[in-house]
Short mmCIF file of C-alpha atoms in Angstrom, two decimals:
data_model
loop_
_atom_site.label_atom_id
_atom_site.label_comp_id
_atom_site.label_asym_id
_atom_site.label_seq_id
_atom_site.Cartn_x
_atom_site.Cartn_y
_atom_site.Cartn_z
CA MET A 1 -58.45 -225.58 -63.33
CA SER A 2 -56.61 -222.56 -62.22
CA THR A 3 -53.50 -222.15 -60.11
CA PRO A 4 -53.12 -220.04 -57.41
CA ALA A 5 -51.11 -217.74 -59.18
CA GLU A 6 -54.27 -217.37 -61.41
CA THR A 7 -56.83 -216.57 -59.03
CA PRO A 8 -58.71 -213.41 -59.76
CA VAL A 9 -58.52 -210.51 -56.79
CA TYR A 10 -61.46 -208.39 -55.98
CA VAL A 11 -61.91 -205.14 -55.04
CA SER A 12 -63.89 -202.43 -54.22
CA ALA A 13 -65.83 -200.53 -57.12
CA SER A 14 -65.34 -197.69 -55.16
CA ASP A 15 -62.10 -198.90 -53.94
CA PRO A 16 -59.66 -195.53 -53.84
CA GLN A 17 -56.68 -196.79 -55.33
CA LYS A 18 -58.26 -197.41 -58.84
CA TYR A 19 -58.46 -193.43 -58.51
CA ARG A 20 -55.36 -192.07 -57.46
CA ASP A 21 -54.64 -190.62 -61.06
CA GLN A 22 -57.43 -188.85 -61.33
CA TYR A 23 -55.65 -185.51 -59.82
CA LYS A 24 -54.08 -185.48 -63.51
CA LEU A 25 -57.80 -184.72 -64.66
CA ILE A 26 -57.08 -180.93 -63.66
CA TYR A 27 -54.92 -179.26 -65.45
CA PRO A 28 -56.83 -180.43 -68.89
CA MET A 29 -60.24 -180.25 -67.08
CA ALA A 30 -59.18 -176.16 -65.96
CA SER A 31 -57.92 -175.37 -69.48
CA ALA A 32 -60.88 -177.04 -71.40
CA GLU A 33 -62.94 -174.60 -69.14
CA LEU A 34 -60.65 -171.40 -69.74
CA LYS A 35 -61.07 -172.51 -72.96
CA ALA A 36 -64.67 -172.91 -73.40
CA GLU A 37 -65.08 -169.21 -71.51
CA CYS A 38 -63.00 -167.49 -74.24
CA GLY A 39 -65.21 -169.03 -76.72
CA HIS A 40 -68.40 -168.36 -75.21
CA THR A 41 -67.43 -163.92 -75.75
CA LEU A 42 -66.16 -161.98 -78.43
CA GLY A 43 -63.63 -160.26 -76.48
CA GLY A 44 -62.61 -163.91 -75.39
CA MET A 45 -59.28 -163.95 -72.75
CA PHE A 46 -59.14 -159.81 -73.41
CA TRP A 47 -62.20 -160.13 -70.59
CA TRP A 48 -59.53 -161.39 -68.09
CA PHE A 49 -58.16 -157.84 -68.06
CA ILE A 50 -61.09 -155.80 -69.31
CA ASP A 51 -63.33 -157.24 -66.67
CA PRO A 52 -60.67 -155.88 -63.86
CA LEU A 53 -60.09 -152.56 -65.74
CA LEU A 54 -63.44 -151.40 -65.60
CA SER A 55 -64.36 -152.56 -61.85
CA ILE A 56 -61.38 -150.33 -61.21
CA LEU A 57 -62.84 -147.73 -63.41
CA VAL A 58 -66.58 -147.77 -61.75
CA PHE A 59 -64.78 -148.20 -57.61
CA TYR A 60 -62.31 -144.55 -58.50
CA ILE A 61 -65.47 -142.94 -60.25
CA ALA A 62 -67.50 -143.38 -57.34
CA PHE A 63 -64.82 -143.55 -54.07
CA SER A 64 -62.53 -140.66 -55.58
CA TYR A 65 -65.96 -137.65 -54.78
CA ILE A 66 -66.83 -139.67 -51.91
CA LEU A 67 -63.68 -140.04 -49.82
CA GLN A 68 -62.32 -136.72 -51.33
CA SER A 69 -59.23 -138.54 -52.72
CA GLY A 70 -58.04 -139.24 -56.13
CA GLY A 71 -54.90 -138.86 -58.32
CA LYS A 72 -52.29 -141.97 -58.33
CA GLU A 73 -51.97 -143.06 -54.87
CA PHE A 74 -55.58 -143.39 -54.50
CA ILE A 75 -55.68 -145.22 -58.74
CA ALA A 76 -52.62 -147.65 -57.20
CA PHE A 77 -54.66 -148.57 -53.98
CA LEU A 78 -57.59 -149.27 -55.63
CA CYS A 79 -55.85 -151.55 -58.40
CA VAL A 80 -53.59 -153.24 -55.96
CA GLY A 81 -57.41 -154.10 -53.56
CA THR A 82 -59.80 -154.68 -56.32
CA LEU A 83 -57.07 -157.33 -58.26
CA THR A 84 -56.39 -159.15 -55.02
CA TRP A 85 -60.16 -158.71 -54.24
CA ARG A 86 -61.83 -160.20 -57.64
CA TRP A 87 -59.46 -163.17 -57.15
CA PHE A 88 -60.93 -164.38 -54.06
CA GLN A 89 -64.41 -162.98 -55.01
CA CYS A 90 -64.60 -164.97 -58.38
CA SER A 91 -63.36 -168.06 -56.94
CA VAL A 92 -65.46 -168.24 -54.08
CA LEU A 93 -68.81 -167.67 -56.49
CA ARG A 94 -67.83 -170.33 -58.94
CA GLY A 95 -65.71 -172.54 -56.46
CA CYS A 96 -69.05 -172.91 -54.50
CA GLY A 97 -71.15 -174.79 -57.23
CA ALA A 98 -68.19 -176.69 -58.47
CA ILE A 99 -69.77 -180.02 -57.43
CA LEU A 100 -73.64 -178.70 -57.48
CA ASP A 101 -73.13 -177.56 -61.15
CA ALA A 102 -71.33 -180.58 -61.97
CA PRO A 103 -74.42 -183.86 -62.59
CA HIS A 104 -73.50 -183.60 -66.25
CA ILE A 105 -70.16 -185.21 -65.25
CA LEU A 106 -70.90 -186.78 -62.02
CA HIS A 107 -73.76 -188.69 -62.98
CA LYS A 108 -71.99 -190.41 -66.17
CA ILE A 109 -68.58 -191.36 -64.71
CA TYR A 110 -66.87 -191.42 -61.30
CA ILE A 111 -64.85 -188.60 -61.06
CA HIS A 112 -63.44 -187.09 -56.87
CA LYS A 113 -65.25 -184.20 -56.39
CA ALA A 114 -61.70 -182.86 -54.71
CA VAL A 115 -61.30 -182.92 -58.44
CA LEU A 116 -64.10 -180.49 -59.17
CA VAL A 117 -63.03 -178.16 -57.06
CA GLY A 118 -59.55 -178.44 -57.91
CA VAL A 119 -60.53 -177.43 -61.67
CA SER A 120 -62.56 -174.66 -60.20
CA LEU A 121 -59.63 -173.02 -58.25
CA LEU A 122 -56.63 -173.51 -60.59
CA ALA A 123 -59.30 -171.83 -63.46
CA ASP A 124 -59.82 -168.79 -61.39
CA SER A 125 -56.11 -168.73 -60.24
CA PHE A 126 -54.40 -168.83 -63.52
CA LYS A 127 -57.03 -165.77 -64.78
CA PHE A 128 -55.91 -163.96 -61.31
CA LEU A 129 -51.78 -164.19 -62.30
CA VAL A 130 -52.15 -163.56 -65.65
CA THR A 131 -53.33 -159.83 -64.07
CA LEU A 132 -50.31 -159.38 -61.45
CA ILE A 133 -47.67 -158.71 -64.77
CA PRO A 134 -49.69 -155.53 -66.05
CA LEU A 135 -50.49 -154.95 -62.08
CA PHE A 136 -46.74 -155.02 -61.39
CA LEU A 137 -46.02 -152.81 -64.40
CA LEU A 138 -49.19 -150.43 -63.73
CA VAL A 139 -48.06 -149.66 -60.33
CA ILE A 140 -44.54 -149.38 -61.26
CA LEU A 141 -45.82 -146.16 -63.83
CA LEU A 142 -47.83 -145.31 -61.38
CA GLY A 143 -44.73 -144.13 -58.77
CA TYR A 144 -43.75 -147.16 -57.29
CA PRO A 145 -40.65 -148.77 -58.36
CA PRO A 146 -39.92 -152.44 -57.26
CA SER A 147 -38.31 -152.70 -53.92
CA PRO A 148 -36.81 -155.38 -51.53
CA PHE A 149 -39.86 -155.53 -50.15
CA TRP A 150 -41.29 -157.30 -53.51
CA ILE A 151 -39.21 -160.70 -52.64
CA ALA A 152 -42.39 -161.33 -49.53
CA LEU A 153 -45.32 -160.99 -51.60
CA PRO A 154 -44.73 -164.50 -52.94
CA LEU A 155 -45.98 -165.34 -49.47
CA VAL A 156 -49.16 -163.02 -49.20
CA ILE A 157 -50.22 -164.90 -52.54
CA LEU A 158 -49.68 -168.51 -51.02
CA THR A 159 -51.54 -167.12 -47.62
CA GLN A 160 -54.44 -165.75 -50.12
CA ALA A 161 -54.46 -168.70 -51.89
CA VAL A 162 -54.76 -171.02 -48.79
CA LEU A 163 -57.57 -169.24 -47.55
CA THR A 164 -59.12 -169.08 -51.05
CA ILE A 165 -58.88 -172.84 -51.39
CA ALA A 166 -60.41 -173.03 -47.54
CA VAL A 167 -63.50 -170.92 -48.59
CA VAL A 168 -64.29 -172.78 -52.14
CA ALA A 169 -64.07 -176.20 -51.04
CA LEU A 170 -65.45 -176.17 -47.82
CA SER A 171 -68.85 -173.73 -49.78
CA ALA A 172 -68.27 -176.28 -52.58
CA ALA A 173 -69.05 -179.01 -50.30
CA ILE A 174 -71.99 -177.33 -48.40
CA THR A 175 -73.85 -176.05 -51.19
CA PRO A 176 -75.48 -179.66 -52.53
CA PHE A 177 -76.92 -179.93 -49.23
CA MET A 178 -78.08 -176.61 -49.16
CA PRO A 179 -78.13 -174.55 -52.95
CA ASP A 180 -79.47 -171.80 -50.98
CA LEU A 181 -75.80 -171.20 -49.18
CA ARG A 182 -74.79 -169.59 -52.76
CA ASN A 183 -77.35 -167.16 -52.92
CA LEU A 184 -76.17 -165.95 -49.46
CA LEU A 185 -72.75 -165.75 -49.90
CA GLN A 186 -73.29 -163.52 -53.18
CA HIS A 187 -74.39 -161.80 -50.07
CA PHE A 188 -71.83 -161.71 -47.75
CA LEU A 189 -69.31 -161.05 -50.49
CA GLN A 190 -71.28 -157.96 -51.08
CA LEU A 191 -70.80 -157.04 -47.61
CA LEU A 192 -66.43 -158.06 -47.61
CA ILE A 193 -66.33 -155.89 -50.04
CA PHE A 194 -66.71 -152.78 -48.07
CA VAL A 195 -65.36 -154.11 -44.81
CA SER A 196 -62.05 -155.29 -46.71
CA GLY A 197 -60.38 -152.72 -47.18
CA VAL A 198 -60.50 -152.52 -50.45
CA PHE A 199 -61.48 -148.84 -51.48
CA PHE A 200 -60.65 -146.76 -48.24
CA ASP A 201 -57.64 -147.60 -45.59
CA ILE A 202 -57.84 -149.26 -43.09
CA THR A 203 -55.89 -146.79 -40.71
CA LEU A 204 -58.14 -144.03 -41.19
CA ILE A 205 -60.78 -146.47 -39.29
CA THR A 206 -60.80 -145.89 -35.75
CA PRO A 207 -58.38 -147.22 -33.56
CA ARG A 208 -61.33 -149.02 -31.25
CA LEU A 209 -62.81 -150.80 -34.67
CA LYS A 210 -59.30 -151.68 -36.01
CA PRO A 211 -59.04 -155.08 -34.29
CA LEU A 212 -62.87 -156.02 -35.33
CA VAL A 213 -62.06 -155.10 -39.11
CA MET A 214 -58.50 -157.38 -38.87
CA LEU A 215 -60.59 -160.61 -38.26
CA ASN A 216 -61.97 -160.29 -41.14
CA PRO A 217 -58.61 -162.15 -42.99
CA LEU A 218 -58.89 -160.35 -46.45
CA THR A 219 -58.27 -156.88 -44.60
CA GLY A 220 -55.06 -157.86 -43.32
CA ILE A 221 -53.71 -159.94 -46.39
CA ILE A 222 -54.99 -156.94 -48.66
CA GLN A 223 -52.89 -154.47 -46.36
CA GLY A 224 -49.97 -156.78 -46.96
CA TYR A 225 -49.99 -156.45 -50.94
CA ARG A 226 -50.31 -153.04 -50.35
CA ASP A 227 -47.22 -152.39 -47.46
CA CYS A 228 -44.86 -154.73 -49.89
CA LEU A 229 -46.02 -152.85 -53.25
CA LEU A 230 -47.14 -149.67 -52.34
CA TYR A 231 -45.92 -148.88 -48.85
CA GLN A 232 -42.44 -150.17 -49.04
CA THR A 233 -42.68 -151.82 -45.65
CA TRP A 234 -42.96 -155.67 -44.47
CA PRO A 235 -46.60 -157.13 -44.41
CA ASN A 236 -47.69 -158.54 -40.97
CA PHE A 237 -45.85 -161.94 -41.10
CA HIS A 238 -47.92 -162.73 -37.65
CA TYR A 239 -50.80 -161.85 -38.63
CA LEU A 240 -50.30 -164.15 -42.64
CA GLY A 241 -49.04 -166.87 -40.43
CA ILE A 242 -52.28 -167.32 -38.31
CA VAL A 243 -54.78 -166.57 -41.56
CA PHE A 244 -52.15 -169.47 -43.17
CA ALA A 245 -52.75 -171.78 -40.58
CA LEU A 246 -56.16 -171.43 -39.80
CA SER A 247 -56.65 -171.57 -43.26
CA LEU A 248 -55.17 -175.26 -43.84
CA MET A 249 -57.23 -176.57 -40.94
CA VAL A 250 -60.38 -175.38 -42.54
CA MET A 251 -59.10 -176.93 -45.73
CA GLY A 252 -57.90 -180.09 -43.50
CA VAL A 253 -61.81 -180.01 -42.87
CA ALA A 254 -63.91 -179.15 -46.11
CA PHE A 255 -61.60 -181.87 -48.07
CA ALA A 256 -62.32 -184.43 -45.49
CA LEU A 257 -66.37 -183.56 -46.09
CA ILE A 258 -65.87 -184.04 -49.84
CA ASN A 259 -64.12 -187.01 -49.60
CA HIS A 260 -66.80 -188.27 -47.09
CA TYR A 261 -70.03 -187.18 -48.58
CA ASP A 262 -67.93 -188.25 -52.39
CA ARG A 263 -70.24 -190.59 -53.45
CA GLU A 264 -73.37 -189.17 -51.66
CA TYR A 265 -73.36 -185.78 -54.07
CA ALA A 266 -74.11 -187.83 -56.88
CA LYS A 267 -77.24 -189.07 -55.55
CA ILE A 268 -78.36 -185.80 -54.62
CA CYS A 269 -77.23 -183.16 -57.03
CA MET B 1 -67.13 -226.07 -74.00
CA LEU B 2 -68.65 -228.39 -71.27
CA ASN B 3 -64.78 -229.46 -70.10
CA ALA B 4 -63.71 -226.06 -69.72
CA PRO B 5 -62.36 -224.53 -66.06
CA SER B 6 -65.62 -222.30 -64.97
CA PRO B 7 -64.46 -218.67 -66.22
CA SER B 8 -63.37 -216.31 -63.24
CA LEU B 9 -66.28 -213.49 -62.57
CA ALA B 10 -65.63 -210.32 -63.82
CA ILE B 11 -67.97 -208.41 -61.63
CA GLN B 12 -69.73 -210.04 -58.04
CA VAL B 13 -72.87 -208.23 -56.60
CA LYS B 14 -73.75 -209.28 -53.23
CA ASN B 15 -76.51 -208.31 -51.41
CA VAL B 16 -76.99 -204.42 -52.86
CA ALA B 17 -79.28 -202.28 -51.57
CA LEU B 18 -79.36 -198.37 -52.24
CA SER B 19 -81.23 -195.87 -51.54
CA TYR B 20 -81.84 -192.32 -52.23
CA PRO B 21 -82.84 -189.38 -50.37
CA LYS B 22 -86.11 -187.82 -50.44
CA LYS B 23 -84.33 -184.62 -48.73
CA ARG B 24 -81.42 -183.11 -49.03
CA SER B 25 -78.89 -183.88 -45.85
CA PHE B 26 -76.18 -184.45 -44.28
CA HIS B 27 -77.61 -187.66 -42.42
CA SER B 28 -78.62 -190.54 -43.39
CA LYS B 29 -80.48 -191.73 -40.44
CA GLY B 30 -83.82 -190.48 -39.62
CA VAL B 31 -83.82 -188.93 -43.51
CA GLU B 32 -86.72 -190.73 -45.53
CA LYS B 33 -84.81 -192.57 -48.17
CA PHE B 34 -86.25 -194.25 -51.64
CA TRP B 35 -84.49 -197.72 -52.16
CA ALA B 36 -84.42 -198.04 -55.52
CA LEU B 37 -82.39 -201.27 -55.39
CA LYS B 38 -82.87 -204.31 -52.60
CA GLU B 39 -80.94 -207.40 -51.98
CA ILE B 40 -79.44 -207.66 -55.70
CA SER B 41 -76.85 -210.01 -56.12
CA PHE B 42 -75.62 -211.60 -59.28
CA ASP B 43 -72.52 -212.36 -60.68
CA ILE B 44 -71.35 -211.39 -64.28
CA PRO B 45 -68.50 -214.18 -65.31
CA GLU B 46 -65.76 -213.26 -67.84
CA GLY B 47 -66.66 -213.17 -71.31
CA THR B 48 -69.97 -213.26 -70.95
CA ILE B 49 -72.82 -210.42 -72.06
CA LEU B 50 -75.74 -209.95 -69.52
CA GLY B 51 -78.89 -208.15 -70.49
CA ILE B 52 -80.36 -205.96 -67.68
CA VAL B 53 -84.37 -205.15 -68.38
CA GLY B 54 -87.24 -203.52 -66.83
CA GLU B 55 -89.50 -200.80 -66.95
CA ASN B 56 -88.55 -197.07 -66.81
CA GLY B 57 -88.26 -196.60 -63.10
CA ALA B 58 -87.39 -200.05 -62.03
CA GLY B 59 -83.76 -198.91 -60.86
CA LYS B 60 -81.63 -200.31 -64.32
CA SER B 61 -79.58 -197.30 -64.53
CA THR B 62 -78.87 -196.44 -60.95
CA LEU B 63 -77.45 -200.67 -61.10
CA LEU B 64 -75.07 -199.71 -64.02
CA SER B 65 -73.97 -196.48 -61.67
CA LEU B 66 -73.28 -198.80 -58.70
CA LEU B 67 -71.20 -201.37 -61.33
CA ALA B 68 -69.24 -198.61 -62.40
CA GLY B 69 -68.56 -197.61 -58.88
CA ILE B 70 -70.30 -194.09 -59.30
CA LEU B 71 -72.86 -194.58 -56.80
CA LYS B 72 -71.79 -196.74 -53.39
CA PRO B 73 -74.45 -199.30 -51.86
CA ASP B 74 -75.84 -198.67 -48.89
CA GLN B 75 -75.58 -202.24 -48.19
CA GLY B 76 -73.50 -205.10 -49.42
CA SER B 77 -70.74 -205.16 -51.70
CA VAL B 78 -69.65 -204.62 -55.52
CA LEU B 79 -66.75 -206.19 -56.81
CA HIS B 80 -64.44 -205.31 -59.17
CA GLN B 81 -61.74 -208.32 -60.60
CA LYS B 82 -58.37 -206.24 -59.45
CA GLY B 83 -56.90 -205.75 -62.87
CA LEU B 84 -59.71 -204.95 -65.65
CA ARG B 85 -60.60 -201.80 -66.31
CA THR B 86 -64.21 -201.93 -65.97
CA THR B 87 -66.15 -198.44 -67.75
CA LEU B 88 -69.52 -197.17 -68.26
CA LEU B 89 -69.61 -195.96 -71.72
CA SER B 90 -71.02 -192.59 -71.11
CA LEU B 91 -72.49 -190.74 -73.99
CA GLN B 92 -71.34 -186.68 -73.90
CA ALA B 93 -69.62 -186.89 -70.46
CA GLY B 94 -68.40 -183.55 -70.11
CA PHE B 95 -69.06 -181.92 -72.62
CA SER B 96 -69.22 -178.05 -73.33
CA PRO B 97 -71.51 -176.45 -75.62
CA HIS B 98 -68.78 -173.85 -76.29
CA LEU B 99 -65.67 -175.96 -77.26
CA THR B 100 -65.12 -176.94 -80.85
CA GLY B 101 -65.35 -181.36 -81.07
CA ARG B 102 -62.45 -181.57 -81.15
CA ASP B 103 -61.58 -180.44 -77.62
CA ASN B 104 -64.70 -181.90 -76.82
CA ILE B 105 -63.53 -185.44 -77.91
CA ARG B 106 -59.75 -184.85 -75.76
CA ILE B 107 -62.00 -183.57 -72.42
CA SER B 108 -64.39 -186.87 -72.81
CA GLY B 109 -62.16 -189.25 -73.45
CA LEU B 110 -59.72 -188.55 -70.08
CA LEU B 111 -63.46 -188.22 -68.73
CA LEU B 112 -63.68 -191.74 -69.98
CA GLY B 113 -60.03 -192.87 -68.90
CA MET B 114 -57.79 -192.46 -72.37
CA SER B 115 -54.67 -190.97 -71.63
CA LYS B 116 -53.68 -188.11 -73.27
CA THR B 117 -51.42 -189.34 -76.22
CA GLN B 118 -54.48 -192.25 -76.71
CA VAL B 119 -57.25 -189.50 -77.55
CA GLU B 120 -54.04 -188.13 -79.90
CA GLU B 121 -53.72 -191.29 -81.69
CA ARG B 122 -57.17 -191.94 -81.87
CA MET B 123 -58.58 -188.37 -82.52
CA GLU B 124 -58.75 -189.00 -86.62
CA ALA B 125 -60.39 -192.09 -86.22
CA MET B 126 -63.08 -190.68 -83.89
CA VAL B 127 -63.61 -187.71 -86.11
CA SER B 128 -63.93 -189.70 -89.09
CA LEU B 129 -66.44 -192.22 -86.89
CA ALA B 130 -69.01 -189.32 -85.81
CA ASP B 131 -69.34 -187.79 -89.78
CA ILE B 132 -70.63 -184.75 -88.88
CA GLY B 133 -67.64 -182.89 -91.34
CA PRO B 134 -66.19 -179.42 -91.18
CA PHE B 135 -69.32 -179.03 -88.00
CA ILE B 136 -66.11 -180.93 -85.64
CA ASP B 137 -63.85 -177.59 -85.82
CA GLN B 138 -66.89 -175.41 -84.66
CA PRO B 139 -68.27 -175.39 -81.22
CA LEU B 140 -71.02 -177.64 -80.21
CA ARG B 141 -73.20 -175.27 -79.77
CA THR B 142 -73.54 -175.15 -83.48
CA TYR B 143 -74.85 -178.81 -83.33
CA SER B 144 -77.93 -180.55 -83.98
CA THR B 145 -79.06 -183.30 -81.00
CA GLY B 146 -78.28 -186.05 -83.64
CA MET B 147 -74.59 -184.71 -84.31
CA LYS B 148 -73.64 -184.37 -80.39
CA ALA B 149 -74.86 -188.23 -80.67
CA ARG B 150 -72.68 -188.92 -83.19
CA LEU B 151 -69.38 -187.19 -81.86
CA GLY B 152 -70.99 -188.54 -78.04
CA PHE B 153 -70.40 -192.27 -79.24
CA ALA B 154 -67.44 -192.03 -81.85
CA THR B 155 -65.61 -190.90 -78.56
CA ALA B 156 -67.36 -194.24 -76.16
CA TYR B 157 -66.68 -196.03 -78.73
CA HIS B 158 -62.91 -195.79 -78.72
CA THR B 159 -62.88 -195.92 -75.15
CA ASP B 160 -60.98 -199.36 -73.66
CA ALA B 161 -62.45 -201.56 -70.96
CA ASP B 162 -62.19 -204.80 -70.14
CA VAL B 163 -66.18 -204.93 -68.91
CA MET B 164 -68.21 -202.35 -70.63
CA LEU B 165 -71.25 -201.00 -68.96
CA LEU B 166 -73.84 -199.88 -71.93
CA ASP B 167 -76.70 -197.99 -71.08
CA GLU B 168 -78.49 -197.84 -74.82
CA VAL B 169 -75.71 -196.41 -76.52
CA PHE B 170 -76.85 -197.47 -79.77
CA ALA B 171 -80.15 -195.71 -80.46
CA VAL B 172 -78.25 -192.68 -80.92
CA GLY B 173 -78.49 -190.53 -84.56
CA ASP B 174 -80.45 -191.16 -87.81
CA LEU B 175 -81.11 -194.20 -88.74
CA ASP B 176 -78.45 -194.94 -91.07
CA PHE B 177 -76.11 -194.04 -87.97
CA SER B 178 -77.78 -195.77 -85.37
CA ASN B 179 -77.39 -199.16 -87.33
CA LYS B 180 -73.27 -197.82 -87.98
CA ALA B 181 -73.51 -197.70 -84.34
CA GLN B 182 -75.21 -200.90 -83.55
CA ALA B 183 -73.09 -202.79 -85.96
CA LEU B 184 -70.07 -202.12 -84.60
CA MET B 185 -71.00 -202.09 -80.69
CA GLU B 186 -71.83 -205.66 -82.00
CA LYS B 187 -68.42 -206.10 -83.25
CA LYS B 188 -66.98 -204.91 -80.27
CA ILE B 189 -69.00 -206.76 -77.85
CA ASN B 190 -68.37 -210.17 -79.60
CA ASP B 191 -64.42 -209.27 -79.60
CA ASP B 192 -64.24 -211.07 -76.27
CA LYS B 193 -65.60 -208.56 -73.90
CA THR B 194 -66.88 -208.98 -70.79
CA VAL B 195 -70.55 -206.72 -71.24
CA VAL B 196 -72.94 -205.53 -69.23
CA MET B 197 -76.06 -203.67 -70.73
CA VAL B 198 -78.91 -201.83 -70.59
CA SER B 199 -81.26 -201.96 -73.28
CA HIS B 200 -85.34 -201.87 -74.73
CA GLY B 201 -84.50 -203.70 -77.78
CA GLU B 202 -85.81 -207.47 -78.06
CA TYR B 203 -83.69 -207.89 -81.40
CA LEU B 204 -80.32 -206.28 -79.44
CA LEU B 205 -80.45 -208.25 -76.51
CA LYS B 206 -81.70 -211.82 -77.67
CA GLN B 207 -78.60 -211.95 -80.89
CA LEU B 208 -75.87 -210.49 -77.76
CA CYS B 209 -76.94 -212.26 -74.34
CA GLU B 210 -76.50 -215.22 -73.17
CA ASN B 211 -78.45 -214.14 -70.07
CA LEU B 212 -80.74 -211.10 -68.86
CA VAL B 213 -81.49 -210.03 -65.42
CA TRP B 214 -85.41 -208.82 -64.94
CA ILE B 215 -85.61 -205.53 -62.29
CA LYS B 216 -88.73 -204.99 -60.95
CA ASP B 217 -89.05 -202.42 -58.12
CA GLY B 218 -85.70 -202.44 -57.23
CA VAL B 219 -85.61 -206.71 -56.92
CA ILE B 220 -84.35 -208.92 -59.30
CA ALA B 221 -87.89 -210.19 -60.90
CA ALA B 222 -85.65 -212.75 -62.83
CA HIS B 223 -82.31 -214.11 -63.63
CA GLY B 224 -81.00 -216.98 -66.27
CA PRO B 225 -81.15 -217.23 -69.87
CA THR B 226 -82.45 -214.84 -72.49
CA GLN B 227 -85.49 -216.51 -73.90
CA ASP B 228 -86.38 -217.45 -70.70
CA VAL B 229 -86.22 -214.29 -68.24
CA TRP B 230 -87.58 -212.29 -71.79
CA GLU B 231 -90.91 -214.47 -71.91
CA ALA B 232 -91.93 -213.64 -67.79
CA TYR B 233 -90.58 -210.33 -68.59
CA GLN B 234 -93.29 -209.42 -71.21
CA HIS B 235 -95.68 -211.47 -69.35
CA GLY B 236 -95.23 -209.86 -65.65
CA LYS B 237 -94.33 -206.48 -67.08
#
């Protein structure tokens, strides 16, 4: 007969303790995704650099005419704006489908859906980070030498990271319930690029409109990058602090939603 | 083994019901639901092999997903014995068309619960079981359906599990490979494992399973010794 020591203990099949190591899947899955992406095209990982360069070129051709501005200053201005904007845009466009687009995984094994969001975020963030070094070199070449203000950059990057995580997690949590959201997001992002100061200086906007423009957190973040890299001044720490704190709150809500609906997603995706 | 102590249970399923919403909605209340499983209860003793039969759409795969913890019941509970690893041996989980065979084995192996070291240790065994020659280093998009199935089987076969959940994993590839897969799985299953298998194959079920559960319209129509339940199933379909 079995002794008390041998009496088996039972836990629920959905016991979270059993899956606590799943965060370890994020890194290998993100590398596999990047590898797959590179293997998909002839240009492979060169596209990580060619894509943003082409965007910058297109914007330069279009806006140097419209805004009657050009030259080294405008190139540096555009480079900083475009690269940092692209990090946000690519992350949101891919990330909003992180759960919805993964039925081939979530019907076959149990995976916490926050892991899928993490994979998408890590893949796009890695692509952004590798373009940072060429960006720094370019900025230096265009006549903006490194300054002590560069040390504030990690703070700006961190703020953008938290904002991006918050927006991606929230959209990934909601999109499976409302797949049309993805289409709306695409148009919203298109609108957002025009009001985020990617192409023009927000200080050129009439003072009356400035508080309105600054309600868009990306405007302040992109401005923060330019402050450090181009204008040799400190970014607005107060503003970044508020964005950081609000993003953390949204992030908390988003991950709570994902956790709440974790096993519901397999039924509707 | 008449006098042996009764074996402990690997899985207990108690009064389980599960529904799918007919519309996507944040609220479960007020939304029309399709009840895929209603009031299901059964136990799976350690070391036994249980077959699940039923017609298409009866709820067999939903039941396996519940046992694997992929889905959570709306009512009732699915309990696993702590310390036993219960795994649904999913074929081609996480496969990407743009990765090579080896890279797909790596990612699928991790998703099925292998550690990185285990994947690398078992890599050559998995590659040789898949037996697809130089294609193993080509992207998956160049594979035939059968080759993908072989690769999926080879990865799933090398997954460790104390309790294996199998959903028709035998019907893979051409006749030769299917026979090979079946022979290997039979050996693995008889290796003192606890197994729950969904199958339509009479020979396989009769050969391997001590008991069958027949699911019909989301409820258990019969549960008992294989021969009895199989006959009831054949007559009552």
